[in-house]
Amino acid sequence: MTLPSSKIALLQFRISPNISENMAKAIQMIRSAAAKGADIICLPELFRSVYFCQTESIHIFDWAEAIPGPSTEQLCAVAKELGVVIVASLFERRAAGLYHNTAAVIDADGSLIGTYRKMHIPDDPGYYEKFYFTPGDLGYKVFTTAFGRIGVLVCWDQWYPEAARLTAMMGADVIVYPTAIGWHPAEKEEFGQRQYEAWQTVQRGHAIANGVYIAAINRTGFEKSPDSDAGIEFWGKSFLSDPQGRILCDATHSEEEILIGEIDTRELETIRRNWPFLRDRRIDSYAPITQRYLDVK
Amino acid sequence: MTLPSSKIALLQFRISPNISENMAKAIQMIRSAAAKGADIICLPELFRSVYFCQTESIHIFDWAEAIPGPSTEQLCAVAKELGVVIVASLFERRAAGLYHNTAAVIDADGSLIGTYRKMHIPDDPGYYEKFYFTPGDLGYKVFTTAFGRIGVLVCWDQWYPEAARLTAMMGADVIVYPTAIGWHPAEKEEFGQRQYEAWQTVQRGHAIANGVYIAAINRTGFEKSPDSDAGIEFWGKSFLSDPQGRILCDATHSEEEILIGEIDTRELETIRRNWPFLRDRRIDSYAPITQRYLDVK
């Protein structure tokens, strides 16, 4: 049995309000990452535009696009040219009045393998995603690519152990999380560090519990709210965790960076042999997890 | 609505091969913790004896006892005298040839409220628990005590997000994990730090994902294997995490300690309001979690 390894690149960057610039920047960074030897290249959540969910405006639905569509056409051509896998988070227009927060996975031959539609949709002040995105109906997904089995989840999914577990149970070597998370500047000083640490810790926990690599790709930079002087300072800190929860590489909070790390399925195999958590799951006891809450008196 | 807070004590200590000494030490430390204001007092896993699972010997079944039985009688009397809740991990004899790794929960009036039988049973070199313990058949449990709602899970359960989720869904304010985990001395230098950190991180992840306090109570000290010069160096480091995964207090690796921290349900309420993960669970999508694996081609 041959167990492969591959190089994964996490592209962390600032997003321009000039919507035409972001795809150009993404493609430029994809080329740089490929030149550095990356096999799998991952973009941040909704990288084509500023994080528009800071406000609720029906005009923004103009930014959505079909998948396959203009963005995947461009990215498929780049993937084929460079021989790389690309994970791209896009604003999907499925029908009039029906939109999703969707990740497209493109194989190294330029083919669009499939999509994952974000299952867990947040709604918090400044993150009004329930207005824009219908919760995904494709379930959890793993994509068998030229460079390994890639599971994809998106941002708010990060907080749900069920999503990571089900994706790992489908055979993912790595779970990729395109992300757009940041601080409200007014909260940063008091709560910023603990918010960031909780975000990283819960994902490292998924890596450990499931024996998988985890890649989180966040944007960086401040984006002003269209409604006020407030806004979101995206906290960057994209990272790659190994299957024991060790951070193999992580970015700064505020710089644009190309992080490159290794997905080594031999290491994954070794860790799971030493920590055989999958062996002992009590599947006879988990059925109530499909309930909303267990109202024990 | 009154939201209470309570003080929880984690008793970390070395275990004597002289089996009669351990209950005496436990009771002495319970008295000290109560004198320091503790309301809920938690003992390490199987505190009555050395960690006997380093070898497989049928003579060790002599150490098991009924619940209720001699240990719970002593501890119920102490709980009543001091007005404290006690969580005690015991080796339960249920019938001839049928044993469990069981936690007993005793309320502040001295009554035995109930038991939790360890659901996930490990089997690794030096941790031959599948020989001794039948997997639990009581499911997940939450106990409503004089000092709050306490969920109890035991050691290997720590690695299973499903167990923490189901216990939190039953309304636990805190999940208590009696533990016996340590290093094989031959592995410690190379792997010790990452093993310990993974153990702590996955539990902090449960705290974050579920918005609950987590208390892990480990033993400390070296216990020699009866079969060889090897043994286990229990790594101590008992800790209390808040519902954002922040370590409120933690012990050293090698000292006997009484850690005391606060379970504040007002803080738990605030954290869950700010991070409403329970709101957005996709319960329509979790059913496959009851399968062993999803054999995606």
Coordinates of C-alpha atoms in Angstrom, one line a residue:
Chain A
M1 CA 0.0 0.0 0.0
T2 CA 1.4 3.4 -1.0
L3 CA 0.6 6.2 1.3
P4 CA 1.1 9.5 -0.4
S5 CA 2.1 12.9 0.9
S6 CA 1.2 16.2 -0.7
K7 CA 1.9 19.9 -0.2
I8 CA -1.0 22.2 0.7
A9 CA -0.9 26.0 0.4
L10 CA -3.2 28.3 2.4
L11 CA -3.6 31.7 0.8
Q12 CA -4.3 34.5 3.3
F13 CA -4.9 37.9 1.9
R14 CA -6.7 41.2 2.1
I15 CA -9.8 41.7 0.0
S16 CA -10.3 44.8 -2.1
P17 CA -13.6 46.7 -2.3
N18 CA -12.9 46.8 -6.0
I19 CA -14.4 43.5 -6.8
S20 CA -12.4 43.0 -10.0
E21 CA -9.1 42.9 -8.2
N22 CA -9.7 39.9 -5.9
M23 CA -9.7 37.2 -8.5
A24 CA -6.6 38.6 -10.1
K25 CA -4.9 38.6 -6.7
A26 CA -6.1 35.1 -6.0
I27 CA -4.7 33.8 -9.3
Q28 CA -1.4 35.6 -8.8
M29 CA -1.0 33.9 -5.4
I30 CA -2.1 30.5 -6.8
R31 CA 0.8 30.8 -9.3
S32 CA 3.2 31.7 -6.6
A33 CA 2.1 28.8 -4.4
A34 CA 2.4 26.4 -7.4
A35 CA 5.9 27.7 -8.1
K36 CA 6.8 26.9 -4.5
G37 CA 5.6 23.3 -5.0
A38 CA 2.1 23.4 -3.7
D39 CA -0.2 20.5 -4.9
I40 CA -3.4 21.7 -3.2
I41 CA -4.2 25.4 -3.0
C42 CA -6.9 26.8 -0.7
L43 CA -8.6 30.2 -0.9
P44 CA -10.3 32.1 1.9
E45 CA -14.1 32.1 2.3
L46 CA -15.9 34.2 -0.3
F47 CA -12.6 35.6 -1.6
R48 CA -14.2 37.3 -4.6
S49 CA -15.5 40.2 -2.6
V50 CA -15.5 42.0 0.7
Y51 CA -17.4 40.2 3.5
F52 CA -20.8 41.5 2.4
C53 CA -22.7 39.9 5.3
Q54 CA -22.0 42.9 7.5
T55 CA -25.2 44.4 6.2
E56 CA -28.4 43.0 4.7
S57 CA -28.9 44.3 1.1
I58 CA -30.7 42.6 -1.7
H59 CA -28.4 44.4 -4.2
I60 CA -25.6 42.2 -3.1
F61 CA -27.3 39.1 -4.6
D62 CA -25.9 40.6 -7.9
W63 CA -22.5 39.3 -6.8
A64 CA -23.6 35.7 -6.7
E65 CA -22.9 33.4 -9.6
A66 CA -23.7 30.0 -11.0
I67 CA -21.3 27.0 -10.3
P68 CA -20.0 26.1 -12.8
G69 CA -19.7 29.7 -13.8
P70 CA -17.3 32.5 -14.5
S71 CA -15.1 32.0 -11.4
T72 CA -14.8 28.2 -11.7
E73 CA -14.1 28.6 -15.4
Q74 CA -11.1 30.8 -14.6
L75 CA -9.9 28.7 -11.8
C76 CA -10.3 25.4 -13.7
A77 CA -8.1 26.8 -16.4
V78 CA -5.4 27.8 -13.9
A79 CA -5.6 24.5 -12.1
K80 CA -5.1 22.6 -15.4
E81 CA -2.3 24.8 -16.5
L82 CA -0.4 24.4 -13.2
G83 CA -1.5 20.9 -12.4
V84 CA -2.8 21.8 -8.9
V85 CA -6.0 21.2 -6.9
I86 CA -7.9 24.3 -6.0
V87 CA -10.5 24.7 -3.2
A88 CA -12.5 27.9 -3.9
S89 CA -15.2 29.4 -1.7
L90 CA -17.9 31.2 -3.8
F91 CA -21.2 32.9 -3.5
E92 CA -23.5 30.5 -5.4
R93 CA -26.7 31.6 -7.2
R94 CA -28.7 28.4 -7.5
A95 CA -32.0 29.9 -8.6
A96 CA -33.7 33.3 -8.2
G97 CA -34.0 33.8 -4.5
L98 CA -31.9 30.7 -3.6
Y99 CA -28.3 31.2 -2.8
H100 CA -25.6 29.2 -1.0
N101 CA -22.2 29.7 0.6
T102 CA -20.4 27.1 -1.5
A103 CA -16.9 25.6 -1.9
A104 CA -15.9 24.3 -5.3
V105 CA -13.2 21.7 -5.6
I106 CA -11.2 21.6 -8.8
D107 CA -8.9 18.7 -9.6
A108 CA -5.4 19.0 -11.0
D109 CA -6.6 18.2 -14.5
G110 CA -8.9 21.3 -14.4
S111 CA -12.1 19.4 -13.9
L112 CA -14.7 20.7 -11.4
I113 CA -15.1 17.6 -9.1
G114 CA -17.9 18.9 -7.1
T115 CA -19.2 21.4 -4.5
Y116 CA -19.9 21.5 -0.8
R117 CA -22.6 23.9 0.4
K118 CA -22.0 25.4 3.9
M119 CA -24.3 23.4 6.3
H120 CA -24.2 25.6 9.4
I121 CA -25.1 29.2 8.8
P122 CA -24.4 31.9 11.5
D123 CA -26.3 35.0 12.3
D124 CA -24.5 37.4 14.7
P125 CA -24.2 41.1 14.6
G126 CA -22.1 41.9 11.5
Y127 CA -22.3 38.3 10.3
Y128 CA -25.9 38.3 8.9
E129 CA -25.4 35.1 6.9
K130 CA -28.9 33.7 7.4
F131 CA -30.1 36.6 5.2
Y132 CA -27.9 35.5 2.3
F133 CA -27.3 31.8 2.4
T134 CA -29.7 28.9 2.5
P135 CA -28.2 26.1 4.6
G136 CA -26.5 23.5 2.5
D137 CA -28.4 20.4 1.3
L138 CA -25.6 18.3 -0.1
G139 CA -24.5 17.0 3.3
Y140 CA -20.9 16.4 4.1
K141 CA -18.4 15.8 1.3
V142 CA -15.1 14.3 0.6
F143 CA -13.4 14.8 -2.8
T144 CA -10.9 12.3 -4.2
T145 CA -8.3 14.4 -6.0
A146 CA -5.0 13.8 -7.7
F147 CA -3.4 14.8 -4.4
G148 CA -5.4 13.0 -1.8
R149 CA -8.8 12.9 -0.2
I150 CA -10.0 16.4 0.7
G151 CA -12.9 17.2 3.0
V152 CA -14.3 20.7 2.8
L153 CA -16.3 22.6 5.4
V154 CA -16.8 26.3 5.7
C155 CA -16.2 28.7 8.6
W156 CA -19.2 28.4 11.1
D157 CA -19.0 24.6 10.5
Q158 CA -15.7 24.9 12.4
W159 CA -17.6 24.9 15.7
Y160 CA -19.5 21.7 15.1
P161 CA -17.8 18.4 16.0
E162 CA -20.5 16.5 14.1
A163 CA -19.4 18.1 10.8
A164 CA -15.7 17.2 11.3
R165 CA -16.6 13.7 12.4
L166 CA -18.8 12.9 9.5
T167 CA -16.3 14.4 7.0
A168 CA -13.5 12.3 8.6
M169 CA -15.7 9.2 8.5
M170 CA -15.9 9.7 4.7
G171 CA -12.2 9.2 4.5
A172 CA -10.8 12.8 4.5
D173 CA -7.0 13.1 5.0
V174 CA -7.4 16.8 5.5
I175 CA -10.4 19.0 6.2
V176 CA -10.2 22.4 4.6
Y177 CA -12.1 25.3 6.2
P178 CA -12.3 28.5 4.1
T179 CA -13.0 31.1 6.7
A180 CA -14.0 34.8 7.2
I181 CA -13.7 35.5 10.9
G182 CA -12.5 38.6 12.7
W183 CA -12.9 40.9 15.6
H184 CA -15.3 43.7 16.2
P185 CA -12.7 46.4 17.0
A186 CA -14.7 47.5 20.1
E187 CA -14.4 44.0 21.5
K188 CA -10.8 43.2 20.4
E189 CA -8.9 44.4 23.5
E190 CA -11.1 42.6 26.0
F191 CA -12.1 39.5 24.2
G192 CA -10.0 39.3 21.1
Q193 CA -7.3 36.9 22.3
R194 CA -9.8 34.4 23.8
Q195 CA -12.0 34.5 20.7
Y196 CA -9.1 33.7 18.4
E197 CA -7.7 31.0 20.7
A198 CA -11.1 29.3 21.0
W199 CA -11.4 29.3 17.2
Q200 CA -8.0 27.6 16.8
T201 CA -8.5 25.3 19.7
V202 CA -11.8 23.8 18.7
Q203 CA -10.4 23.0 15.3
R204 CA -7.2 21.4 16.7
G205 CA -9.7 19.3 18.8
H206 CA -11.3 18.1 15.6
A207 CA -7.9 17.1 14.2
I208 CA -7.1 15.1 17.4
A209 CA -10.5 13.4 17.8
N210 CA -10.6 12.4 14.2
G211 CA -6.9 11.9 13.3
V212 CA -7.0 14.2 10.4
Y213 CA -5.1 17.3 9.2
I214 CA -7.0 20.5 9.5
A215 CA -6.4 23.6 7.3
A216 CA -8.1 26.9 8.1
I217 CA -7.8 29.7 5.6
N218 CA -8.9 33.1 6.8
R219 CA -8.8 36.5 5.2
T220 CA -7.0 39.4 6.8
G221 CA -7.4 43.2 6.9
F222 CA -10.1 45.6 8.2
E223 CA -13.3 45.9 6.2
K224 CA -15.5 48.8 7.1
S225 CA -19.2 48.3 7.6
P226 CA -21.3 50.1 4.9
D227 CA -23.7 51.2 7.6
S228 CA -21.4 52.7 10.2
D229 CA -17.8 53.5 11.1
A230 CA -17.6 50.0 12.6
G231 CA -16.4 47.0 10.7
I232 CA -14.6 43.7 11.1
E233 CA -10.8 43.3 11.5
F234 CA -10.3 39.8 10.1
W235 CA -7.8 38.1 12.2
G236 CA -5.8 36.1 9.7
K237 CA -3.9 33.4 11.5
S238 CA -4.6 30.8 8.9
F239 CA -3.1 27.5 10.1
L240 CA -2.4 23.9 9.3
S241 CA -2.8 21.3 12.2
D242 CA -1.5 17.8 12.1
P243 CA -3.7 14.8 13.2
Q244 CA -2.4 15.3 16.8
G245 CA -3.5 19.0 16.9
R246 CA 0.0 20.3 16.5
I247 CA 0.3 23.6 14.5
L248 CA 2.6 22.8 11.6
C249 CA 2.5 26.3 10.3
D250 CA 0.4 29.4 10.9
A251 CA 0.2 32.9 9.5
T252 CA 0.4 36.3 11.2
H253 CA -2.8 38.2 12.1
S254 CA -2.4 41.0 9.6
E255 CA -0.1 40.1 6.7
E256 CA -0.8 38.5 3.3
E257 CA 0.9 35.2 3.3
I258 CA 1.2 31.9 1.4
L259 CA 1.5 29.2 4.0
I260 CA 2.8 25.8 2.7
G261 CA 2.7 22.6 4.8
E262 CA 2.6 18.9 4.2
I263 CA -0.2 16.4 4.3
D264 CA 1.5 13.1 5.1
T265 CA -0.8 10.1 5.1
R266 CA 1.9 7.9 6.5
E267 CA 2.0 10.1 9.6
L268 CA -1.8 10.0 9.7
E269 CA -1.7 6.2 9.6
T270 CA 0.9 6.1 12.4
I271 CA -1.0 8.5 14.7
R272 CA -4.3 6.6 14.2
R273 CA -2.5 3.3 15.0
N274 CA -1.2 4.7 18.2
W275 CA -4.5 6.4 19.1
P276 CA -7.2 4.2 17.8
F277 CA -10.2 6.4 18.6
L278 CA -12.1 5.2 15.6
R279 CA -12.0 1.6 16.9
D280 CA -13.9 2.3 20.1
R281 CA -16.7 4.6 19.0
R282 CA -20.0 3.6 20.8
I283 CA -22.2 3.9 17.8
D284 CA -25.0 2.1 19.6
S285 CA -25.2 5.2 21.9
Y286 CA -25.0 8.2 19.6
A287 CA -28.5 8.3 18.1
P288 CA -29.8 11.1 20.3
I289 CA -27.3 13.4 18.7
T290 CA -29.9 14.0 16.0
Q291 CA -32.1 15.6 18.6
R292 CA -32.1 19.3 19.2
Y293 CA -31.7 19.0 23.0
L294 CA -32.3 16.3 25.6
D295 CA -34.7 17.9 28.0
V296 CA -33.7 16.1 31.2
K297 CA -35.5 17.3 34.2
Chain B
M1 CA -34.1 33.3 37.0
T2 CA -31.3 32.7 39.5
L3 CA -28.2 31.4 38.0
P4 CA -25.9 29.9 40.6
S5 CA -22.2 29.5 40.9
S6 CA -20.3 26.9 42.8
K7 CA -16.8 25.9 43.7
I8 CA -15.3 22.7 42.3
A9 CA -12.3 21.0 43.7
L10 CA -10.1 18.6 41.7
L11 CA -8.0 16.3 43.9
Q12 CA -4.8 15.2 42.2
F13 CA -2.7 12.7 44.1
R14 CA -0.3 9.8 44.0
I15 CA -1.7 6.3 44.6
S16 CA -0.2 3.9 47.1
P17 CA 0.3 0.2 46.4
N18 CA -1.0 -0.3 49.9
I19 CA -4.6 -0.3 49.0
S20 CA -5.9 0.7 52.4
E21 CA -4.1 4.1 52.3
N22 CA -5.8 5.5 49.3
M23 CA -9.3 6.0 50.7
A24 CA -7.8 7.6 53.8
K25 CA -5.9 10.0 51.7
A26 CA -8.9 10.8 49.5
I27 CA -11.0 11.5 52.6
Q28 CA -8.3 13.7 54.1
M29 CA -8.1 15.7 50.9
I30 CA -11.9 16.0 50.6
R31 CA -11.9 17.5 54.1
S32 CA -9.2 20.0 53.1
A33 CA -11.1 20.9 49.9
A34 CA -14.3 21.4 51.9
A35 CA -12.4 23.6 54.4
K36 CA -11.3 25.7 51.4
G37 CA -14.9 26.2 50.4
A38 CA -15.4 23.6 47.7
D39 CA -18.9 22.5 46.9
I40 CA -18.2 19.8 44.4
I41 CA -15.2 17.5 45.0
C42 CA -13.8 15.2 42.3
L43 CA -11.5 12.3 42.7
P44 CA -9.2 10.7 40.0
E45 CA -10.2 7.6 38.1
L46 CA -10.0 4.4 40.1
F47 CA -8.4 6.2 43.0
R48 CA -8.8 3.3 45.4
S49 CA -5.8 1.4 43.9
V50 CA -2.8 1.6 41.7
Y51 CA -3.8 1.5 38.0
F52 CA -4.1 -2.2 37.8
C53 CA -4.8 -2.3 34.0
Q54 CA -1.0 -2.4 33.3
T55 CA -1.4 -6.2 33.4
E56 CA -4.1 -8.7 33.0
S57 CA -4.7 -10.8 36.1
I58 CA -8.0 -12.3 37.3
H59 CA -6.9 -11.9 40.9
I60 CA -7.4 -8.2 40.6
F61 CA -11.2 -8.7 40.3
D62 CA -11.0 -9.1 44.1
W63 CA -10.6 -5.3 44.2
A64 CA -13.9 -4.6 42.7
E65 CA -16.9 -3.8 44.8
A66 CA -20.7 -3.3 44.6
I67 CA -22.2 0.1 44.2
P68 CA -23.7 1.0 46.7
G69 CA -20.9 -0.7 48.7
P70 CA -18.1 -0.1 51.1
S71 CA -16.6 2.9 49.2
T72 CA -19.8 4.7 48.6
E73 CA -20.9 4.2 52.2
Q74 CA -17.8 5.9 53.5
L75 CA -18.0 8.7 50.9
C76 CA -21.7 9.3 51.4
A77 CA -21.0 9.7 55.1
V78 CA -18.3 12.3 54.4
A79 CA -20.4 14.1 51.9
K80 CA -23.3 14.4 54.3
E81 CA -21.0 15.5 57.1
L82 CA -19.3 18.2 55.0
G83 CA -22.3 19.1 52.9
V84 CA -20.5 18.6 49.6
V85 CA -21.1 16.8 46.4
I86 CA -18.5 14.0 45.6
V87 CA -17.7 12.4 42.2
A88 CA -15.9 9.1 42.9
S89 CA -14.6 6.7 40.3
L90 CA -14.8 3.1 41.4
F91 CA -14.2 -0.4 40.1
E92 CA -17.7 -1.8 40.1
R93 CA -18.5 -5.5 40.5
R94 CA -22.0 -5.9 39.0
A95 CA -22.1 -9.7 39.0
A96 CA -19.7 -12.6 38.9
G97 CA -17.7 -12.0 35.7
L98 CA -19.2 -8.6 35.0
Y99 CA -17.4 -5.5 36.0
H100 CA -17.5 -1.8 35.0
N101 CA -15.4 1.4 35.4
T102 CA -18.0 3.4 37.1
A103 CA -18.3 6.9 38.6
A104 CA -20.6 7.4 41.5
V105 CA -22.2 10.8 42.2
I106 CA -23.0 11.6 45.8
D107 CA -25.1 14.6 46.7
A108 CA -24.5 17.1 49.5
D109 CA -27.1 15.4 51.7
G110 CA -25.1 12.1 51.5
S111 CA -27.4 10.3 49.1
L112 CA -26.0 8.3 46.2
I113 CA -27.7 10.0 43.3
G114 CA -26.6 7.6 40.6
T115 CA -23.8 6.2 38.6
Y116 CA -22.2 6.5 35.2
R117 CA -20.5 3.5 33.6
K118 CA -17.6 4.4 31.3
M119 CA -18.8 4.0 27.8
H120 CA -15.6 4.0 25.8
I121 CA -13.0 1.4 26.9
P122 CA -9.4 1.6 25.7
D123 CA -7.0 -1.1 25.0
D124 CA -3.4 -0.1 24.5
P125 CA -0.1 -1.4 25.8
G126 CA -0.2 -0.9 29.5
Y127 CA -3.9 0.1 29.5
Y128 CA -5.6 -3.2 29.1
E129 CA -9.0 -2.0 30.1
K130 CA -11.0 -4.2 27.8
F131 CA -9.9 -7.1 29.9
Y132 CA -11.4 -5.6 33.1
F133 CA -14.3 -3.4 32.1
T134 CA -17.5 -4.2 30.2
P135 CA -18.5 -1.1 28.2
G136 CA -21.1 1.0 30.0
D137 CA -24.8 0.4 29.3
L138 CA -26.3 3.3 31.2
G139 CA -25.7 5.8 28.4
Y140 CA -24.7 9.4 29.1
K141 CA -25.8 10.9 32.4
V142 CA -26.3 14.3 34.0
F143 CA -26.9 14.5 37.8
T144 CA -28.8 17.4 39.3
T145 CA -27.1 18.1 42.6
A146 CA -27.3 20.7 45.3
F147 CA -24.5 22.6 43.5
G148 CA -25.6 22.3 39.9
R149 CA -26.0 19.9 37.0
I150 CA -23.0 17.7 36.7
G151 CA -22.2 15.5 33.7
V152 CA -19.7 12.7 34.3
L153 CA -17.5 10.9 31.7
V154 CA -14.4 8.9 32.3
C155 CA -10.9 9.1 30.8
W156 CA -11.0 7.5 27.3
D157 CA -14.4 9.1 26.8
Q158 CA -12.4 12.3 26.7
W159 CA -11.4 11.7 23.1
Y160 CA -15.0 11.3 21.9
P161 CA -16.9 14.5 20.9
E162 CA -20.1 12.6 20.8
A163 CA -19.9 11.8 24.5
A164 CA -19.3 15.4 25.4
R165 CA -22.1 16.6 23.1
L166 CA -24.7 14.2 24.4
T167 CA -23.8 15.1 28.0
A168 CA -24.0 18.8 27.3
M169 CA -27.4 18.2 25.5
M170 CA -28.6 16.8 28.8
G171 CA -28.0 20.1 30.5
A172 CA -24.6 19.7 32.2
D173 CA -23.0 22.9 33.4
V174 CA -19.7 21.0 33.9
I175 CA -18.5 17.7 32.6
V176 CA -16.2 15.9 35.1
Y177 CA -13.6 13.5 33.7
P178 CA -11.9 11.3 36.3
T179 CA -8.7 10.2 34.5
A180 CA -5.7 7.9 34.7
I181 CA -3.4 8.9 31.9
G182 CA 0.4 9.0 31.7
W183 CA 3.5 8.5 29.8
H184 CA 5.4 5.4 29.0
P185 CA 8.8 6.6 30.2
A186 CA 10.5 5.3 27.1
E187 CA 8.2 7.5 25.0
K188 CA 8.2 10.6 27.2
E189 CA 11.1 12.5 25.8
E190 CA 10.1 12.2 22.2
F191 CA 6.3 12.2 22.4
G192 CA 5.4 13.3 25.9
Q193 CA 4.6 16.9 25.4
R194 CA 2.5 16.4 22.3
Q195 CA 0.5 13.6 24.0
Y196 CA -0.3 15.7 27.0
E197 CA -1.1 18.8 24.9
A198 CA -3.5 16.7 22.6
W199 CA -5.2 15.4 25.7
Q200 CA -5.8 18.9 27.1
T201 CA -6.7 20.4 23.7
V202 CA -9.3 17.9 22.7
Q203 CA -11.1 18.6 26.0
R204 CA -10.8 22.3 25.7
G205 CA -12.4 21.8 22.3
H206 CA -15.4 20.0 24.0
A207 CA -15.8 23.0 26.3
I208 CA -15.9 25.4 23.4
A209 CA -18.1 23.4 21.1
N210 CA -20.6 22.8 23.9
G211 CA -20.3 25.9 26.0
V212 CA -19.7 23.9 29.2
Y213 CA -17.1 23.8 31.9
I214 CA -14.7 20.8 31.7
A215 CA -12.9 19.4 34.8
A216 CA -10.2 16.7 34.2
I217 CA -8.9 15.0 37.3
N218 CA -5.8 12.9 36.8
R219 CA -3.6 11.0 39.2
T220 CA 0.1 11.7 39.4
G221 CA 3.3 9.7 40.2
F222 CA 5.1 6.7 38.7
E223 CA 3.5 3.2 39.0
K224 CA 5.7 0.3 38.2
S225 CA 4.4 -2.5 36.0
P226 CA 4.0 -5.8 37.9
D227 CA 5.5 -7.5 34.8
S228 CA 8.6 -5.5 34.1
D229 CA 10.7 -2.6 35.1
A230 CA 8.5 -0.4 32.9
G231 CA 5.5 1.4 34.2
I232 CA 3.4 4.5 33.7
E233 CA 4.3 8.0 34.8
F234 CA 0.9 9.6 35.3
W235 CA 1.1 13.1 34.0
G236 CA -1.0 15.0 36.5
K237 CA -2.0 18.4 35.1
S238 CA -5.6 18.2 36.2
F239 CA -7.4 21.3 35.0
L240 CA -10.6 23.2 34.8
S241 CA -11.6 24.9 31.5
D242 CA -14.2 27.5 31.1
P243 CA -16.9 27.3 28.4
Q244 CA -14.5 29.2 26.0
G245 CA -11.7 26.7 26.5
R246 CA -9.7 28.9 28.7
I247 CA -7.8 27.1 31.5
L248 CA -9.0 28.6 34.7
C249 CA -6.6 26.6 36.8
D250 CA -4.3 23.6 36.3
A251 CA -2.0 21.5 38.4
T252 CA 1.6 20.5 38.0
H253 CA 2.7 17.3 36.4
S254 CA 4.0 15.7 39.5
E255 CA 2.7 17.2 42.7
E256 CA -0.3 16.3 44.8
E257 CA -2.7 19.3 44.7
I258 CA -6.1 20.5 45.5
L259 CA -7.2 22.7 42.6
I260 CA -10.3 24.9 43.2
G261 CA -12.1 26.8 40.6
E262 CA -15.6 28.3 40.0
I263 CA -18.5 27.0 37.9
D264 CA -20.4 30.2 37.1
T265 CA -23.6 29.5 35.2
R266 CA -24.1 33.2 34.6
E267 CA -20.8 33.2 32.6
L268 CA -21.9 30.0 30.8
E269 CA -25.2 31.8 29.9
T270 CA -23.3 34.8 28.6
I271 CA -20.9 32.8 26.5
R272 CA -23.7 30.8 24.9
R273 CA -25.6 33.9 24.1
N274 CA -22.6 35.3 22.3
W275 CA -21.7 32.1 20.6
P276 CA -25.0 30.4 19.9
F277 CA -23.7 27.1 18.5
L278 CA -26.6 25.1 19.9
R279 CA -29.0 27.2 17.9
D280 CA -27.6 26.2 14.5
R281 CA -27.0 22.4 14.8
R282 CA -28.0 20.6 11.6
I283 CA -29.8 17.8 13.3
D284 CA -31.2 16.7 10.0
S285 CA -27.7 15.8 8.8
Y286 CA -26.2 14.0 11.7
A287 CA -27.8 10.5 11.5
P288 CA -24.8 8.8 9.8
I289 CA -22.8 9.5 13.0
T290 CA -24.3 6.2 14.3
Q291 CA -22.4 4.3 11.6
R292 CA -19.0 2.8 12.1
Y293 CA -17.5 4.5 9.0
L294 CA -18.8 5.9 5.8
D295 CA -17.1 3.8 3.1
V296 CA -17.0 6.4 0.3
K297 CA -15.2 5.1 -2.8

